[in-house]
Structure formats: structure tokens, C-alpha cells
Amino acid sequence: MTVADAVILFAALYASIGVGFAMLFVARGVGRVDPVARSAGVGFRLVILPGAAVLWPVLLRLWWRSSRRAPA
Amino acid sequence: MSVGYRAVQWSRPKRLYDACAAGAMLAYLALFVGAGKLLWTGQRSISDEVLLIRATGSGALAMLHVLLVIGPLARLTPRALPLLFNRRHLGVMTFALAALHGTLVVGYYHGFGAVNPIRSLLVNNTRFDSLRAFPFELLGFAALLVMFVMAATSHDFWLKNLGAAAWKRLHMLVYPAYALLVGHVALGAVQSPRAWPAAAALAAGAACVTGFHLAAGWRSRGQDRAAPVADGWLDAGPAAEIPLDRARLVCAPGGGERIAVFRHAGGISAVTNVCAHQGGPLGEGRVIDGCITCPWHGWQYRPEDGCAPPPFKEKIPTHQVRIVAGRVRIDPRPLPPGTATPPARETSGA
Ligand code: HEM
Ligand code: FES
């Protein structure tokens, strides 16, 4: 495997996890992390999606923290 | 000043701004394509795809220059403030045009083959040791990735949930991205004959961006008074020198945030210079309708207690003020955000 292949494999993995996570996050996670987003519409959720796919490690942490703070 | 989130926060001025920006962008592309058809003929003629690649690439880079100059320009003259308040929409448009350029290149130069076009972009040219054959496309690709992250995190949701400081650091990546693009265009120009107009335009643009940043930095240094310390408080100069409904900026010794000292309705009040929204420079704003108004997006705070007028709930730290022998004295220790402290009266202290 060349360096380029390794880079592409890593990017593809990171992005696939990201897209999967982002769909879950915009559906359920946003409202937990930020209560203001609870009542937001589909348009807002779609606008957030690409960023959630890139920054998923950050959001995962925020989501995990908020679920520990207020279980429900 | 947050109600629920919407996909795009459009208001009438923002729609107008976006329409003007989109119109200018389309006009540029049309002009570029038209001029290209007229100029590049005969032996020098190029395909429509390459013409579009050049039009979108140079258009995106031109928009990036505007974006980079707006900030320092607004510090130099308040007349540029209307450009500033909606800069984020302009940023997203710039990314969209740059993405079109990148997509056209990847499709046109790397798409016809069994190889994954992204892989082809990565492995096609690996002559990193050569200036004359450097894989300049990779520099553009890296810059495009950075621009994508910035565009994807431009919604207020990100500002709030990443925190203003982290968000700002993330969006400061525009400078490294700009450097990558200077490399992209300069090294690309080395490889193609007759690319000197693009290189010359880039040099002029880069000089502009640097010049405006230096000028704005120099100007704001001039505004700070050294504020020598007297009994732990700072001296902020003669009260009479502060213009009505405007501020003078004071530096706390040992760093820390700057303090904006406002004169309003016969009293002197001091608040932090940092807006609670995105850290805009409150001291460059004015008092409008009795409230300090941030020059960036217009958030407002009362000078006497640092609170936004109801129904809004934002608060900023205030500072105690006295007037001694006609000179303003400021306590450099900030009071908790939203703490009321009486404005110093110009007639009383002296
Ligand atoms: C995937 C990312 C990118 C790739 C693969 C790429 C590739 C290229 C290529 C192959 C050219 C030479 C075109 C020609 O004259 O035949 C070019 C030119 C150019 N690119 Fe990019 N680019 C990318 C991203 C960007 C970005 C993000 C910007 C700016 C925001 C940009 C700005 C320019 C400019 C200004 C030119 C010179 C156009 C001219 O000669 O008039 N590129 N790019
Ligand atoms: S920074 Fe946005 S209003 Fe002050």
C-alpha cells in the first residue's frame, strides 16, 4: 500500500463514520447538546450536517457529556 | 439575542447583500468567459472547460481577497461596516465557487480513467522537490478542504457550541488557506506559459491584503493610551477629549482585554471592549438609542450596567469609573457581567 492509498483509506473511514454519526446527530443529538436546537426544522439540520460529519469527534464528546449531565 | 435556529438567518439587508454579491460573481464569470473567448484565439485558444476552470478559480480567489480585506478596512473606516455584518454569507459563496473550480479540474483532468480521481490528484505528480514541476494542485486541494470546514461551521450553532474562542481560531485558518492558494497560483503560473497576468494580479492582491492589515494594526495601536497606573486605577486621559456617544480605548497593564470608555449623556462609563456575540470591538461602536452598539452585528448594551435592553439577556463586564481633576480614572478589574455601576459625572468629580 502506498502512502496515497493509506491517506485515502483513512479519509474514507473518517468521512464514513462522520456521515453516519452526523445523521444520528442532527436527528437526536443536537437537541441534547443545545436545547435551542430542539424545535429547529429540517433546513437547519441539513445545514449542520456537513460540519457534523467533519467535526464528529468534538460533537461526540459534547453529546456524551450532555447525556451524563442530564440523563433522560 | 437568540431565538430558535433557522437554516439561514436572512433579513432584508442580508438578502440585498447576498443578491449583490451573487450578481457581482455572475457578472465576473460572464466577463471572464467573454474576454477569454475574444483574447485566447488561434494557437492560444483553450477549451470551454479550461476557460471555466480559470474563471471560477480566479473568481473565488478574488472573492477571498475581498473577504480578507473587509476586516481591516472596517477598522480603518466605519463606511466599510456594511460589508462586514454579512461576511459569513460571502465566505460560503466563495467556498461554493472554489468547489466548482476544484470539481471541474478533478473531473476534467483526472476523471477520464479507471483511477479514482481523488487518488489521481494525489499520486499524479509527486515532485515536491521541484519548483518548476511542483504539484500545485495539491495546495489548492488543501486550501479547499480548509474552506469547506469553515463554510460548514459558519452557522451560529457552531459559534455557540464550539465556543467563540475555538470558533474564531478555526476561522483564522483562512490565513494559512490563503497562503496555500498563493502557492497554488504562483507555482501553477510557473508551469504554464503566458501566466504572468494571473501572477501579477496575485502579487497586487497579496500586497493589498498585507497593506490593509498593517495599516489597521498600526491605527489601532495609535488609539490605545498607555494608561499609567495611579493607586491601582488607570488614567484614561481628560474626560473632555472623549467625543459624545463614542469611546476611547484603554489598555490594562499586563495584557488582558481592552476597556472601552464611553461618554454618554453627561456621564462616563467603562465596559469591556469585547462584544458578547463574537468578540467585536465595542469601543469602535457608538451609543445609539442610549445603548452601546457593536459595530459588527449591532448587538446592544446599556453603558451603565452592560446589559442588553429587554427582552434580550446578553451581558458584558463593566468597570468602575471616577473623574479626578477632569481626568478619567478606571478600575482595571472588571465587575461581573451585567453589574450596574454609576457613570462618573463630568461636573461632580472635578
Ligand atoms: C481541488 C482543489 C483544486 C484543484 C485540483 C485546482 C487545480 C487547478 C488547476 C489545474 C489550475 C490550472 C488551470 C489552467 O489554467 O489550466 C488552477 C488554476 C487556478 N486555481 Fe485552482 N485548484 C483547486 C483549488 C483552488 C481554490 C480553492 C482556489 C481559490 C479559491 C483556486 C484558485 C485558482 C486560480 C486563481 C487559478 C489560476 C487561474 C488563471 O490562470 O486564470 N484553486 N487550479
Ligand atoms: S460581535 Fe456580533 S454584534 Fe458584536
Coordinates of C-alpha atoms and ligand atoms in Angstrom, one line a residue:
Chain A
M1 CA 0.0 0.0 0.0
T2 CA 1.4 3.4 -0.9
V3 CA 1.2 6.5 1.2
A4 CA -1.6 7.9 -1.0
D5 CA -3.7 4.7 -0.6
A6 CA -3.2 5.0 3.2
V7 CA -4.3 8.6 3.2
I8 CA -7.3 7.8 1.1
L9 CA -8.3 4.9 3.2
F10 CA -8.0 6.9 6.4
A11 CA -10.0 9.8 4.9
A12 CA -12.7 7.4 3.6
L13 CA -13.0 5.8 7.0
Y14 CA -13.1 9.1 8.9
A15 CA -15.7 10.5 6.5
S16 CA -17.9 7.4 6.5
I17 CA -18.0 7.4 10.3
G18 CA -18.6 11.1 10.1
V19 CA -21.6 10.9 7.8
G20 CA -23.2 8.1 9.8
F21 CA -22.7 10.0 13.0
A22 CA -23.9 13.2 11.5
M23 CA -27.2 11.7 10.5
L24 CA -27.8 10.5 14.0
F25 CA -26.6 13.7 15.5
V26 CA -28.8 16.1 13.6
A27 CA -31.8 13.8 14.3
R28 CA -31.3 13.4 18.0
G29 CA -28.0 14.7 19.3
V30 CA -28.4 18.5 18.5
G31 CA -31.3 18.9 20.8
R32 CA -29.4 17.3 23.7
V33 CA -26.3 19.3 23.1
D34 CA -28.1 22.6 22.5
P35 CA -31.7 22.9 23.7
V36 CA -32.3 25.9 21.4
A37 CA -32.0 23.4 18.5
R38 CA -34.7 21.1 19.8
S39 CA -37.5 22.8 17.9
A40 CA -35.4 23.5 14.8
G41 CA -36.6 22.5 11.3
V42 CA -35.2 20.2 8.7
G43 CA -33.4 23.1 6.9
F44 CA -31.3 23.8 10.0
R45 CA -30.5 20.2 10.5
L46 CA -29.3 19.8 6.9
V47 CA -27.1 23.0 7.2
I48 CA -25.5 21.5 10.3
L49 CA -24.9 18.1 8.7
P50 CA -21.6 18.6 6.7
G51 CA -20.0 20.3 9.7
A52 CA -21.1 17.5 12.0
A53 CA -19.6 14.9 9.6
V54 CA -16.2 16.7 9.8
L55 CA -16.2 17.6 13.5
W56 CA -17.8 14.4 14.7
P57 CA -15.1 13.7 17.4
V58 CA -15.9 17.1 19.0
L59 CA -19.6 16.6 18.9
L60 CA -19.4 13.1 20.1
R61 CA -17.7 14.4 23.2
L62 CA -20.3 17.2 23.7
W63 CA -23.2 14.7 23.2
W64 CA -21.6 12.2 25.7
R65 CA -21.1 15.0 28.3
S66 CA -24.6 16.3 27.9
S67 CA -26.1 12.8 28.3
R68 CA -24.2 12.3 31.5
R69 CA -25.3 15.7 32.9
A70 CA -29.0 15.2 32.3
P71 CA -30.0 11.6 31.8
A72 CA -33.3 11.1 30.1
Chain B
M1 CA -30.2 37.7 21.0
S2 CA -31.0 34.2 20.1
V3 CA -34.4 32.8 19.3
G4 CA -34.7 29.4 17.6
Y5 CA -32.2 28.3 14.9
R6 CA -33.1 28.6 11.2
A7 CA -31.2 27.2 8.2
V8 CA -30.2 30.7 7.0
Q9 CA -30.8 33.8 9.1
W10 CA -32.0 36.1 6.3
S11 CA -33.2 39.6 6.8
R12 CA -33.9 42.3 4.2
P13 CA -30.4 43.8 4.3
K14 CA -28.8 40.3 4.2
R15 CA -30.9 39.4 1.1
L16 CA -29.8 42.6 -0.6
Y17 CA -26.2 41.9 0.3
D18 CA -26.4 38.3 -1.0
A19 CA -28.1 39.4 -4.2
C20 CA -25.4 42.0 -4.8
A21 CA -22.6 39.5 -4.1
A22 CA -24.2 36.8 -6.3
G23 CA -24.8 39.3 -9.1
A24 CA -21.2 40.5 -9.0
M25 CA -20.0 37.0 -9.0
L26 CA -22.0 36.0 -12.1
A27 CA -21.0 39.3 -13.9
Y28 CA -17.4 38.5 -13.2
L29 CA -17.7 34.9 -14.6
A30 CA -19.6 36.2 -17.7
L31 CA -16.9 38.9 -18.3
F32 CA -14.1 36.5 -17.8
V33 CA -15.6 33.9 -20.2
G34 CA -16.4 36.6 -22.8
A35 CA -12.9 38.2 -22.6
G36 CA -11.3 34.7 -22.7
K37 CA -13.2 33.9 -25.9
L38 CA -12.0 37.1 -27.5
L39 CA -8.4 37.0 -26.3
W40 CA -7.5 33.4 -26.4
T41 CA -7.9 32.6 -30.1
G42 CA -6.0 30.7 -32.8
Q43 CA -2.9 29.0 -31.4
R44 CA -3.7 30.1 -27.9
S45 CA -7.3 29.0 -27.9
I46 CA -8.4 26.9 -24.9
S47 CA -11.3 24.6 -24.4
D48 CA -14.5 25.8 -22.7
E49 CA -13.7 23.6 -19.7
V50 CA -10.3 25.2 -19.2
L51 CA -11.9 28.7 -19.6
L52 CA -14.4 27.8 -16.9
I53 CA -11.7 26.4 -14.7
R54 CA -9.8 29.7 -14.9
A55 CA -12.9 31.9 -14.5
T56 CA -14.1 30.0 -11.3
G57 CA -10.6 29.8 -9.8
S58 CA -9.8 33.4 -10.3
G59 CA -13.3 34.5 -9.2
A60 CA -13.1 32.5 -6.0
L61 CA -9.6 33.9 -5.2
A62 CA -10.8 37.5 -5.9
M63 CA -13.7 37.0 -3.5
L64 CA -11.3 35.7 -0.9
H65 CA -9.3 38.9 -1.2
V66 CA -12.5 40.9 -0.6
L67 CA -13.2 38.7 2.5
L68 CA -9.7 39.2 3.8
V69 CA -9.7 43.0 3.3
I70 CA -13.2 43.7 4.8
G71 CA -12.0 43.2 8.4
P72 CA -9.1 45.7 8.4
L73 CA -11.0 48.1 6.2
A74 CA -13.8 48.3 8.7
R75 CA -11.3 49.2 11.4
L76 CA -10.0 52.0 9.2
T77 CA -13.3 53.5 8.1
P78 CA -16.8 53.0 9.5
R79 CA -18.1 53.3 6.0
A80 CA -16.9 49.7 5.3
L81 CA -19.1 48.3 8.1
P82 CA -22.0 47.4 5.8
L83 CA -19.6 45.0 4.2
L84 CA -18.7 43.3 7.4
F85 CA -22.0 42.3 9.0
N86 CA -22.8 39.6 6.5
R87 CA -19.2 38.5 5.7
R88 CA -20.1 34.9 6.6
H89 CA -22.5 34.6 3.7
L90 CA -19.8 35.9 1.4
G91 CA -17.5 33.3 2.7
V92 CA -19.9 30.4 2.0
M93 CA -20.4 31.8 -1.6
T94 CA -16.6 31.9 -2.1
F95 CA -16.3 28.3 -1.0
A96 CA -19.1 27.3 -3.4
L97 CA -17.3 28.9 -6.4
A98 CA -13.9 27.4 -5.3
A99 CA -15.6 24.0 -5.0
L100 CA -16.9 24.4 -8.6
H101 CA -13.4 25.1 -9.8
G102 CA -11.9 22.1 -7.9
T103 CA -14.7 19.9 -9.2
L104 CA -14.2 21.0 -12.8
V105 CA -10.4 20.3 -12.5
V106 CA -10.8 16.9 -10.9
G107 CA -13.5 16.0 -13.5
Y108 CA -11.6 17.3 -16.5
Y109 CA -8.0 16.4 -15.8
H110 CA -8.4 13.4 -13.5
G111 CA -11.8 12.0 -14.4
F112 CA -11.2 10.1 -17.6
G113 CA -9.6 6.9 -16.4
A114 CA -10.0 3.8 -14.3
V115 CA -8.3 5.5 -11.4
N116 CA -10.2 7.1 -8.5
P117 CA -10.0 10.9 -9.5
I118 CA -9.0 11.9 -5.9
R119 CA -6.3 9.2 -5.9
S120 CA -5.1 10.5 -9.3
L121 CA -4.9 14.0 -7.8
L122 CA -2.7 12.7 -5.0
V123 CA -0.3 10.5 -7.0
N124 CA -0.3 12.1 -10.4
N125 CA 2.6 14.4 -9.5
T126 CA 4.8 13.9 -6.5
R127 CA 7.6 16.1 -7.5
F128 CA 7.6 18.1 -4.2
D129 CA 11.3 18.7 -4.6
S130 CA 10.9 20.7 -7.8
L131 CA 9.8 24.3 -8.0
R132 CA 9.2 24.1 -11.8
A133 CA 7.0 21.0 -11.6
F134 CA 5.6 21.2 -8.1
P135 CA 2.2 19.5 -7.6
F136 CA 0.4 22.9 -7.2
E137 CA -3.0 21.2 -7.5
L138 CA -2.5 19.7 -4.0
L139 CA -2.0 23.1 -2.5
G140 CA -5.4 24.2 -4.0
F141 CA -6.9 20.9 -2.7
A142 CA -5.7 21.5 0.8
A143 CA -7.0 25.1 0.8
L144 CA -10.3 23.9 -0.5
L145 CA -10.6 21.4 2.4
V146 CA -9.9 24.3 4.9
M147 CA -12.5 26.4 3.2
F148 CA -15.0 23.6 3.4
V149 CA -14.5 23.2 7.1
M150 CA -15.0 27.0 7.6
A151 CA -18.2 27.1 5.4
A152 CA -19.6 24.0 7.1
T153 CA -19.1 25.6 10.5
S154 CA -20.4 29.1 9.6
H155 CA -23.8 28.7 11.2
D156 CA -24.4 30.4 14.6
F157 CA -24.9 26.9 16.1
W158 CA -21.2 26.2 15.7
L159 CA -20.2 29.6 17.1
K160 CA -22.2 28.9 20.2
N161 CA -21.4 25.2 20.7
L162 CA -17.7 25.2 19.8
G163 CA -17.3 28.4 21.9
A164 CA -16.4 31.8 20.5
A165 CA -12.6 31.4 21.1
A166 CA -12.4 28.0 19.4
W167 CA -14.6 29.1 16.6
K168 CA -12.5 32.1 15.9
R169 CA -9.3 30.1 16.0
L170 CA -10.9 27.7 13.4
H171 CA -11.8 30.5 11.2
M172 CA -8.4 32.1 11.5
L173 CA -7.3 29.2 9.3
V174 CA -8.4 31.4 6.4
Y175 CA -4.9 32.9 6.6
P176 CA -3.0 29.6 6.1
A177 CA -5.5 28.7 3.4
Y178 CA -4.7 32.0 1.7
A179 CA -1.0 31.2 1.8
L180 CA -1.7 27.8 0.3
L181 CA -3.6 29.5 -2.5
V182 CA -0.8 32.0 -3.2
G183 CA 1.4 28.9 -3.6
H184 CA -1.2 27.2 -5.8
V185 CA -1.5 30.1 -8.2
A186 CA 2.2 31.1 -8.2
L187 CA 3.6 27.6 -8.7
G188 CA 0.8 26.9 -11.2
A189 CA 1.8 30.0 -13.2
V190 CA 5.4 28.8 -13.3
Q191 CA 4.2 25.8 -15.2
S192 CA 2.2 27.5 -17.9
P193 CA 3.4 29.9 -20.5
R194 CA 1.8 33.4 -20.5
A195 CA 0.5 33.1 -16.9
W196 CA 2.1 36.4 -15.9
P197 CA -1.2 38.3 -15.8
A198 CA -2.5 35.9 -13.2
A199 CA 0.7 36.1 -11.2
A200 CA 0.8 39.9 -11.4
A201 CA -2.8 40.2 -10.2
L202 CA -2.0 37.8 -7.4
A203 CA 1.0 39.9 -6.3
A204 CA -1.1 43.1 -6.3
G205 CA -3.8 41.3 -4.3
A206 CA -1.4 39.9 -1.8
A207 CA 0.2 43.4 -1.4
C208 CA -3.3 44.8 -0.8
V209 CA -4.2 42.3 1.9
T210 CA -0.9 42.8 3.7
G211 CA -1.1 46.6 3.4
F212 CA -4.6 46.8 4.8
H213 CA -3.7 44.5 7.7
L214 CA -0.6 46.5 8.6
A215 CA -2.5 49.8 8.3
A216 CA -5.3 48.6 10.6
G217 CA -2.8 47.3 13.1
W218 CA -0.9 50.5 13.1
R219 CA -4.1 52.5 13.5
S220 CA -5.4 50.6 16.5
R221 CA -2.1 50.8 18.2
G222 CA -2.3 54.6 17.9
Q223 CA -5.8 54.5 19.6
D224 CA -4.6 52.9 22.8
R225 CA -3.5 55.2 25.5
A226 CA -0.7 53.9 27.7
A227 CA -2.9 54.5 30.7
P228 CA -0.3 54.8 33.5
V229 CA -1.3 53.4 36.9
A230 CA -2.4 55.7 39.7
D231 CA -3.4 54.0 43.0
G232 CA -4.2 50.7 41.2
W233 CA -6.6 52.6 38.8
L234 CA -5.8 53.6 35.3
D235 CA -5.6 57.1 34.0
A236 CA -7.6 57.4 30.8
G237 CA -6.9 61.0 29.9
P238 CA -9.0 64.1 30.0
A239 CA -12.8 63.4 30.1
A240 CA -13.5 66.3 27.8
E241 CA -11.5 64.6 25.0
I242 CA -13.8 61.7 24.6
P243 CA -16.3 62.5 21.8
L244 CA -20.0 62.4 22.7
D245 CA -21.5 58.9 22.3
R246 CA -18.1 57.5 21.3
A247 CA -15.4 55.6 23.2
R248 CA -11.7 55.8 23.9
L249 CA -9.9 52.5 24.3
V250 CA -7.6 51.8 27.2
C251 CA -5.2 49.0 27.7
A252 CA -5.0 47.3 31.0
P253 CA -1.4 46.9 32.2
G254 CA -0.1 43.3 31.8
G255 CA -2.3 42.5 28.9
G256 CA -6.0 41.5 29.4
E257 CA -8.9 42.7 27.4
R258 CA -9.0 46.4 26.4
I259 CA -11.5 48.6 28.1
A260 CA -13.9 50.9 26.1
V261 CA -14.6 54.2 27.9
F262 CA -17.8 55.8 26.6
R263 CA -19.2 59.3 27.1
H264 CA -23.0 59.4 27.0
A265 CA -25.5 62.0 28.3
G266 CA -23.0 63.8 30.5
G267 CA -21.6 60.6 32.1
I268 CA -18.6 58.5 31.5
S269 CA -19.0 54.7 31.6
A270 CA -16.5 51.9 31.0
V271 CA -17.2 48.4 29.7
T272 CA -15.1 45.6 28.2
N273 CA -14.1 46.2 24.6
V274 CA -15.2 42.6 23.7
C275 CA -18.7 42.0 22.4
A276 CA -20.5 39.0 23.9
H277 CA -21.6 37.9 20.4
Q278 CA -18.4 37.3 18.5
G279 CA -15.9 39.5 20.2
G280 CA -16.5 42.5 18.1
P281 CA -14.7 45.8 19.1
L282 CA -17.4 47.6 21.1
G283 CA -15.1 50.6 21.5
E284 CA -15.3 51.2 17.8
G285 CA -19.1 51.4 18.0
R286 CA -21.4 54.2 19.0
V287 CA -24.1 54.8 21.6
I288 CA -27.4 54.6 19.7
D289 CA -30.8 55.0 21.5
G290 CA -28.9 55.0 24.8
C291 CA -27.1 51.7 24.1
I292 CA -23.6 50.9 23.1
T293 CA -24.0 49.3 19.7
C294 CA -21.5 46.8 18.4
P295 CA -20.1 47.8 15.0
W296 CA -20.1 44.2 13.8
H297 CA -23.6 42.9 14.1
G298 CA -25.4 45.6 16.1
W299 CA -25.8 43.9 19.5
Q300 CA -26.6 46.5 22.2
Y301 CA -25.7 47.1 25.8
R302 CA -26.6 49.8 28.2
P303 CA -23.4 51.8 29.3
E304 CA -24.4 51.9 32.9
D305 CA -24.8 48.2 33.6
G306 CA -23.5 46.3 30.5
C307 CA -26.9 44.6 30.0
A308 CA -28.7 44.3 26.6
P309 CA -32.0 46.1 26.6
P310 CA -35.0 43.7 27.3
P311 CA -36.1 41.3 26.1
F312 CA -32.5 40.4 25.4
K313 CA -30.4 38.9 28.1
E314 CA -26.7 39.3 27.0
K315 CA -24.4 40.9 29.5
I316 CA -20.8 42.2 29.4
P317 CA -18.4 43.1 32.2
T318 CA -18.4 46.7 33.3
H319 CA -15.7 48.8 35.1
Q320 CA -15.9 51.4 37.8
V321 CA -15.1 54.9 36.7
R322 CA -14.2 58.2 38.6
I323 CA -13.3 61.6 37.4
V324 CA -10.4 63.2 39.3
A325 CA -9.4 66.8 38.3
G326 CA -11.1 66.4 34.9
R327 CA -9.3 63.2 34.2
V328 CA -11.0 59.8 33.8
R329 CA -9.8 57.0 36.2
I330 CA -10.8 53.4 35.5
D331 CA -10.6 50.4 37.8
P332 CA -8.9 47.8 35.6
R333 CA -10.6 44.9 37.5
P334 CA -13.8 44.0 35.6
L335 CA -17.0 43.7 37.5
P336 CA -19.1 40.6 36.8
P337 CA -21.0 40.9 33.5
G338 CA -24.2 43.0 33.9
T339 CA -23.1 44.8 37.1
A340 CA -24.6 48.3 37.4
T341 CA -22.1 51.0 38.3
P342 CA -22.9 54.7 38.2
P343 CA -21.5 56.7 35.3
A344 CA -19.0 59.3 36.5
R345 CA -20.4 62.8 36.1
E346 CA -18.2 65.3 34.5
T347 CA -19.3 68.1 36.8
S348 CA -19.1 66.3 40.1
G349 CA -15.5 64.9 40.4
A350 CA -13.5 67.9 39.4
Ligands
HEM1 C1 -9.3 20.6 -5.5 C2 -8.8 21.7 -5.5 C3 -8.1 22.4 -6.6 C4 -7.5 21.9 -7.8 C5 -7.4 20.4 -8.2 C6 -7.1 23.0 -8.6 C7 -6.5 22.9 -9.8 C8 -6.1 23.9 -10.6 C9 -5.5 23.8 -11.9 C10 -5.2 22.5 -12.7 C11 -5.3 25.1 -12.4 C12 -4.7 25.5 -13.8 C13 -5.9 25.7 -14.7 C14 -5.4 26.0 -16.1 O1 -5.1 27.2 -16.4 O2 -5.4 25.1 -16.9 C15 -5.7 26.0 -11.4 C16 -5.7 27.4 -11.5 C17 -6.1 28.3 -10.6 N1 -6.7 27.9 -9.4 FE1 -7.1 26.1 -8.7 N2 -7.4 24.2 -7.9 C18 -8.0 23.9 -6.7 C19 -8.5 24.8 -5.8 C20 -8.5 26.1 -5.9 C21 -9.0 27.0 -4.9 C22 -9.7 26.7 -3.6 C23 -8.8 28.3 -5.4 C24 -9.2 29.7 -4.9 C25 -10.0 30.0 -4.0 C26 -8.1 28.2 -6.7 C27 -7.7 29.2 -7.5 C28 -7.1 29.1 -8.7 C29 -6.7 30.2 -9.5 C30 -6.8 31.7 -9.2 C31 -6.1 29.7 -10.7 C32 -5.4 30.5 -11.8 C33 -6.5 30.8 -12.9 C34 -5.9 31.6 -14.0 O3 -4.8 31.2 -14.5 O4 -6.6 32.5 -14.5 N3 -7.9 26.8 -6.9 N4 -6.2 25.3 -10.3
FES2 S1 -19.7 40.7 17.5 FE1 -21.6 40.4 16.6 S2 -22.7 42.0 17.5 FE2 -20.8 42.3 18.4

